[in-house]
Amino acid sequence: MLDYFFWLLLIIAFVMEAWALIDALTVPQGAYAAASKQSKKLWMIILIVAAVVGGAYAAVPYALGVHPIALLLNILPVAAFIAGAVYLADVRPAVAPFKKRGGGRGSTNMGPYGPW
């Protein structure tokens, strides 16, 4: 029963890492520089590696018969979780104002200095 709990923790961590990766894909490249954060390329590399590690560790317990608690104590899933958490807690709020909104062409009620 406890194995299922720890396996659930690995799955939740993977979902969070995938969410961070998908969110990073939707942010324009210039938003990272405007928010004084690392480049989009670096964040994409970090989050892709984190999602791959998280997905692999979420699938391993029942594919190979390994106990999930042994995997949670390993450094790789912890580092992957921290990478996703840092993006979601620090970078995502900083770049959120720069995301495209209103579809591809912009809103029809836009003036030269913003919405009106």
XYZ file of N, CA, C and O in Angstrom:
464
model
N 0.817 -1.202 0.000
C 0.000 0.000 0.000
C 0.863 1.269 0.000
O 0.553 2.233 -0.686
N 1.933 1.228 0.764
C 2.824 2.385 0.822
C 3.543 2.593 -0.518
O 3.849 3.722 -0.896
N 3.784 1.494 -1.241
C 4.404 1.614 -2.563
C 3.537 2.428 -3.515
O 4.047 3.213 -4.308
N 2.227 2.249 -3.428
C 1.317 3.014 -4.299
C 1.375 4.508 -3.981
O 1.286 5.346 -4.873
N 1.509 4.833 -2.705
C 1.601 6.233 -2.302
C 2.851 6.888 -2.903
O 2.786 7.990 -3.459
N 3.982 6.207 -2.795
C 5.220 6.770 -3.324
C 5.218 6.793 -4.851
O 5.791 7.689 -5.466
N 4.580 5.823 -5.477
C 4.437 5.841 -6.924
C 3.560 7.022 -7.345
O 3.837 7.688 -8.333
N 2.515 7.305 -6.569
C 1.653 8.457 -6.837
C 2.458 9.764 -6.724
O 2.269 10.679 -7.526
N 3.356 9.837 -5.743
C 4.214 11.017 -5.622
C 5.092 11.196 -6.859
O 5.281 12.319 -7.338
N 5.624 10.101 -7.388
C 6.437 10.181 -8.605
C 5.601 10.650 -9.792
O 6.064 11.447 -10.613
N 4.364 10.192 -9.884
C 3.487 10.607 -10.982
C 3.116 12.083 -10.854
O 3.122 12.825 -11.834
N 2.814 12.523 -9.642
C 2.487 13.939 -9.421
C 3.683 14.822 -9.776
O 3.534 15.877 -10.399
N 4.884 14.402 -9.401
C 6.087 15.167 -9.741
C 6.269 15.233 -11.253
O 6.606 16.291 -11.799
N 6.024 14.120 -11.951
C 6.144 14.121 -13.408
C 5.119 15.048 -14.045
O 5.443 15.780 -14.984
N 3.900 15.052 -13.551
C 2.863 15.935 -14.104
C 3.272 17.395 -13.916
O 3.105 18.225 -14.821
N 3.842 17.725 -12.752
C 4.282 19.090 -12.511
C 5.424 19.477 -13.456
O 5.450 20.590 -13.986
N 6.350 18.551 -13.695
C 7.466 18.830 -14.604
C 6.971 18.994 -16.045
O 7.452 19.870 -16.770
N 6.003 18.186 -16.439
C 5.435 18.314 -17.787
C 4.672 19.629 -17.924
O 4.734 20.284 -18.974
N 3.961 20.035 -16.881
C 3.239 21.310 -16.891
C 4.226 22.466 -17.058
O 3.976 23.404 -17.830
N 5.346 22.420 -16.347
C 6.352 23.475 -16.472
C 6.909 23.519 -17.895
O 7.098 24.598 -18.462
N 7.148 22.362 -18.491
C 7.666 22.313 -19.852
C 6.662 22.874 -20.853
O 7.014 23.683 -21.716
N 5.416 22.488 -20.738
C 4.378 22.987 -21.658
C 4.198 24.489 -21.503
O 4.049 25.218 -22.482
N 4.243 24.969 -20.269
C 4.115 26.409 -20.056
C 5.303 27.154 -20.656
O 5.130 28.224 -21.245
N 6.497 26.601 -20.522
C 7.686 27.257 -21.074
C 7.625 27.326 -22.596
O 8.154 28.257 -23.201
N 6.979 26.362 -23.216
C 6.836 26.377 -24.674
C 5.952 27.524 -25.158
O 6.113 27.998 -26.275
N 5.023 27.978 -24.329
C 4.067 29.005 -24.742
C 4.576 30.427 -24.512
O 3.907 31.378 -24.906
N 5.722 30.569 -23.889
C 6.256 31.907 -23.584
C 7.186 32.344 -24.714
O 8.041 31.569 -25.148
N 7.035 33.579 -25.216
C 7.945 34.060 -26.266
C 9.383 34.164 -25.755
O 9.617 34.378 -24.569
N 10.323 34.033 -26.660
C 11.732 34.015 -26.283
C 12.175 35.318 -25.620
O 12.940 35.312 -24.661
N 11.699 36.437 -26.098
C 12.105 37.724 -25.535
C 11.585 37.983 -24.135
O 12.094 38.853 -23.428
N 10.590 37.238 -23.702
C 10.020 37.443 -22.371
C 11.015 37.103 -21.276
O 11.023 37.740 -20.224
N 11.871 36.134 -21.508
C 12.849 35.740 -20.495
C 13.866 36.848 -20.262
O 14.205 37.159 -19.123
N 14.340 37.459 -21.338
C 15.291 38.558 -21.208
C 14.619 39.780 -20.591
O 15.211 40.470 -19.761
N 13.367 40.049 -20.983
C 12.649 41.200 -20.437
C 12.383 41.036 -18.942
O 12.321 42.016 -18.212
N 12.242 39.796 -18.486
C 11.991 39.529 -17.067
C 13.283 39.261 -16.298
O 13.243 38.899 -15.123
N 14.435 39.442 -16.939
C 15.752 39.222 -16.329
C 15.919 37.793 -15.819
O 16.418 37.561 -14.723
N 15.511 36.838 -16.641
C 15.663 35.418 -16.317
C 16.628 34.790 -17.314
O 17.017 35.416 -18.288
N 17.009 33.553 -17.076
C 17.864 32.833 -18.012
C 17.141 32.699 -19.348
O 15.936 32.857 -19.429
N 17.865 32.343 -20.392
C 17.288 32.290 -21.736
C 16.269 31.154 -21.857
O 16.280 30.196 -21.086
N 15.406 31.291 -22.859
C 14.399 30.256 -23.111
C 15.078 28.945 -23.484
O 14.634 27.877 -23.062
N 16.146 29.028 -24.247
C 16.865 27.820 -24.666
C 17.357 27.040 -23.443
O 17.201 25.813 -23.375
N 17.945 27.721 -22.481
C 18.435 27.046 -21.278
C 17.288 26.439 -20.480
O 17.381 25.292 -20.030
N 16.197 27.182 -20.318
C 15.049 26.647 -19.580
C 14.428 25.467 -20.298
O 13.975 24.508 -19.655
N 14.406 25.497 -21.627
C 13.862 24.362 -22.362
C 14.724 23.120 -22.157
O 14.204 22.026 -21.959
N 16.034 23.276 -22.181
C 16.924 22.138 -21.950
C 16.712 21.576 -20.547
O 16.561 20.362 -20.363
N 16.680 22.461 -19.552
C 16.488 22.026 -18.165
C 15.163 21.301 -18.002
O 15.089 20.225 -17.387
N 14.092 21.866 -18.552
C 12.762 21.285 -18.350
C 12.542 20.021 -19.176
O 11.816 19.118 -18.736
N 13.156 19.918 -20.347
C 13.054 18.678 -21.118
C 13.761 17.545 -20.377
O 13.219 16.439 -20.249
N 14.951 17.818 -19.869
C 15.669 16.797 -19.100
C 14.869 16.424 -17.851
O 14.748 15.237 -17.512
N 14.299 17.418 -17.174
C 13.511 17.139 -15.968
C 12.286 16.288 -16.288
O 11.959 15.350 -15.551
N 11.604 16.587 -17.389
C 10.416 15.816 -17.755
C 10.779 14.388 -18.162
O 10.067 13.440 -17.818
N 11.884 14.224 -18.866
C 12.314 12.873 -19.253
C 12.697 12.061 -18.024
O 12.296 10.902 -17.874
N 13.454 12.670 -17.118
C 13.837 11.976 -15.882
C 12.597 11.655 -15.054
O 12.444 10.533 -14.559
N 11.706 12.623 -14.908
C 10.489 12.389 -14.121
C 9.608 11.317 -14.728
O 9.063 10.466 -14.024
N 9.473 11.314 -16.051
C 8.674 10.289 -16.717
C 9.290 8.908 -16.585
O 8.598 7.915 -16.376
N 10.610 8.851 -16.708
C 11.289 7.557 -16.574
C 11.149 7.014 -15.158
O 10.883 5.828 -14.967
N 11.298 7.871 -14.170
C 11.198 7.405 -12.791
C 9.762 7.087 -12.399
O 9.529 6.281 -11.513
N 8.791 7.702 -13.047
C 7.394 7.365 -12.764
C 7.024 6.020 -13.379
O 6.162 5.315 -12.869
N 7.671 5.644 -14.486
C 7.352 4.388 -15.169
C 8.155 3.205 -14.650
O 7.726 2.064 -14.790
N 9.305 3.459 -14.040
C 10.210 2.379 -13.638
C 9.647 1.450 -12.557
O 9.838 0.246 -12.653
N 8.961 1.940 -11.522
C 8.602 1.034 -10.423
C 7.866 -0.229 -10.857
O 8.177 -1.311 -10.378
N 6.918 -0.109 -11.744
C 6.154 -1.290 -12.115
C 6.690 -1.960 -13.365
O 6.400 -3.125 -13.615
N 7.495 -1.260 -14.142
C 8.102 -1.890 -15.314
C 9.222 -2.844 -14.898
O 9.377 -3.916 -15.473
N 9.993 -2.456 -13.893
C 11.126 -3.266 -13.456
C 10.923 -3.914 -12.089
O 11.790 -4.650 -11.634
N 9.841 -3.593 -11.418
C 9.589 -4.176 -10.105
C 10.409 -3.559 -8.987
O 10.665 -4.195 -7.978
N 10.845 -2.321 -9.159
C 11.627 -1.622 -8.142
C 10.674 -0.917 -7.188
O 9.636 -0.418 -7.596
N 11.034 -0.848 -5.908
C 10.200 -0.143 -4.943
C 10.297 1.363 -5.169
O 11.392 1.907 -5.301
N 9.166 2.056 -5.200
C 9.180 3.506 -5.472
C 9.943 4.325 -4.440
O 10.509 5.359 -4.775
N 9.983 3.876 -3.186
C 10.705 4.646 -2.170
C 12.200 4.686 -2.490
O 12.867 5.685 -2.257
N 12.718 3.628 -3.081
C 14.132 3.619 -3.470
C 14.389 4.637 -4.572
O 15.451 5.254 -4.627
N 13.416 4.832 -5.443
C 13.573 5.813 -6.517
C 13.439 7.237 -6.008
O 14.119 8.143 -6.487
N 12.543 7.449 -5.044
C 12.362 8.796 -4.508
C 13.592 9.276 -3.746
O 13.832 10.475 -3.662
N 14.350 8.361 -3.192
C 15.545 8.749 -2.436
C 16.740 9.005 -3.341
O 17.765 9.479 -2.886
N 16.611 8.717 -4.615
C 17.659 8.980 -5.583
C 17.724 10.487 -5.857
O 16.734 11.199 -5.712
N 18.862 10.983 -6.295
C 19.032 12.421 -6.500
C 18.361 12.922 -7.785
O 17.918 14.066 -7.852
N 18.256 12.080 -8.819
C 17.730 12.547 -10.108
C 16.266 12.981 -10.056
O 15.944 14.064 -10.561
N 15.349 12.205 -9.480
C 13.970 12.696 -9.449
C 13.804 13.922 -8.557
O 12.959 14.772 -8.824
N 14.624 14.032 -7.529
C 14.568 15.208 -6.661
C 15.038 16.451 -7.426
O 14.405 17.508 -7.363
N 16.126 16.313 -8.175
C 16.635 17.436 -8.970
C 15.640 17.828 -10.059
O 15.448 19.019 -10.331
N 14.991 16.847 -10.681
C 13.994 17.136 -11.711
C 12.808 17.879 -11.113
O 12.292 18.837 -11.700
N 12.367 17.457 -9.937
C 11.256 18.131 -9.265
C 11.629 19.565 -8.910
O 10.830 20.494 -9.103
N 12.834 19.772 -8.415
C 13.280 21.114 -8.040
C 13.352 22.018 -9.267
O 12.963 23.193 -9.204
N 13.816 21.497 -10.395
C 13.885 22.296 -11.630
C 12.495 22.750 -12.053
O 12.280 23.924 -12.383
N 11.524 21.840 -12.036
C 10.157 22.214 -12.380
C 9.550 23.188 -11.387
O 8.851 24.125 -11.763
N 9.841 22.984 -10.107
C 9.303 23.860 -9.068
C 9.886 25.265 -9.166
O 9.166 26.257 -8.984
N 11.172 25.371 -9.471
C 11.796 26.693 -9.621
C 11.181 27.430 -10.794
O 10.888 28.629 -10.712
N 10.969 26.725 -11.899
C 10.338 27.377 -13.050
C 8.938 27.867 -12.691
O 8.588 29.015 -12.966
N 8.128 26.994 -12.093
C 6.739 27.365 -11.805
C 6.623 28.441 -10.723
O 5.716 29.269 -10.774
N 7.531 28.453 -9.768
C 7.435 29.413 -8.666
C 8.128 30.737 -8.949
O 7.705 31.776 -8.434
N 9.182 30.725 -9.774
C 9.958 31.941 -9.975
C 9.852 32.490 -11.400
O 9.540 33.664 -11.594
N 10.097 31.661 -12.377
C 10.167 32.138 -13.757
C 8.772 32.375 -14.329
O 8.529 33.402 -14.972
N 7.853 31.454 -14.117
C 6.511 31.581 -14.702
C 5.810 32.878 -14.302
O 5.270 33.573 -15.168
N 5.798 33.256 -13.010
C 5.155 34.543 -12.681
C 5.868 35.749 -13.296
O 5.228 36.749 -13.615
N 7.190 35.655 -13.477
C 7.935 36.786 -14.034
C 7.676 36.972 -15.523
O 7.655 38.103 -16.015
N 7.478 35.883 -16.261
C 7.272 35.989 -17.705
C 5.800 35.996 -18.088
O 5.476 36.195 -19.264
N 4.907 35.809 -17.143
C 3.467 35.746 -17.439
C 2.934 37.007 -18.118
O 2.102 36.895 -19.030
N 3.347 38.207 -17.746
C 2.811 39.387 -18.429
C 3.193 39.481 -19.909
O 2.570 40.226 -20.655
N 4.199 38.734 -20.335
C 4.671 38.822 -21.712
C 4.064 37.769 -22.624
O 4.396 37.724 -23.800
N 3.219 36.901 -22.099
C 2.596 35.864 -22.926
C 1.607 36.491 -23.888
O 0.964 37.486 -23.587
N 1.475 35.867 -25.077
C 0.490 36.338 -26.051
C -0.903 36.032 -25.542
O -1.161 34.960 -25.019
N -1.796 36.968 -25.746
C -3.181 36.766 -25.337
C -4.112 37.141 -26.476
O -3.768 37.916 -27.339
N -5.303 36.592 -26.458
C -6.328 36.964 -27.423
C -6.171 36.326 -28.781
O -6.610 36.877 -29.773
N -5.537 35.170 -28.870
C -5.394 34.516 -30.167
C -4.178 35.032 -30.912
O -3.351 35.737 -30.380
N -4.083 34.716 -32.168
C -2.897 35.036 -32.935
C -2.791 36.484 -33.370
O -1.721 37.021 -33.465
N -3.901 37.181 -33.662
C -3.820 38.513 -34.264
C -3.971 39.643 -33.264
O -3.867 40.796 -33.618
N -4.255 39.354 -32.023
C -4.424 40.418 -31.043
C -5.878 40.842 -30.938
O -6.721 40.487 -31.742
N -6.162 41.628 -29.971
C -7.527 42.073 -29.720
C -7.896 43.224 -30.654
O -7.054 44.003 -31.064
N -9.178 43.364 -30.952
C -9.628 44.453 -31.824
C -9.737 45.773 -31.069
O -9.811 46.819 -31.691
N -9.751 45.744 -29.754
C -9.867 46.958 -28.949
C -8.513 47.403 -28.417
O -8.375 47.792 -27.274
N -7.508 47.372 -29.269
C -6.176 47.767 -28.852
C -5.848 49.144 -29.417
O -5.981 49.379 -30.608
N -5.403 50.019 -28.559
C -4.937 51.320 -28.985
C -3.430 51.291 -29.123
O -2.793 50.254 -28.948
N -2.816 52.432 -29.427
C -1.363 52.459 -29.600
C -0.590 52.214 -28.308
O 0.561 51.826 -28.342
N -1.248 52.420 -27.151
C -0.566 52.248 -25.869
C -1.154 51.118 -25.038
O -0.847 50.996 -23.860
N -2.011 50.293 -25.603
C -2.604 49.178 -24.875
C -4.097 49.113 -25.096
O -4.642 49.791 -25.971
N -4.781 48.281 -24.319
C -6.227 48.117 -24.527
C -7.007 49.365 -24.108
O -6.586 50.103 -23.232
N -8.154 49.554 -24.749
C -9.045 50.666 -24.379
C -10.475 50.244 -24.449
O -10.858 49.297 -25.001
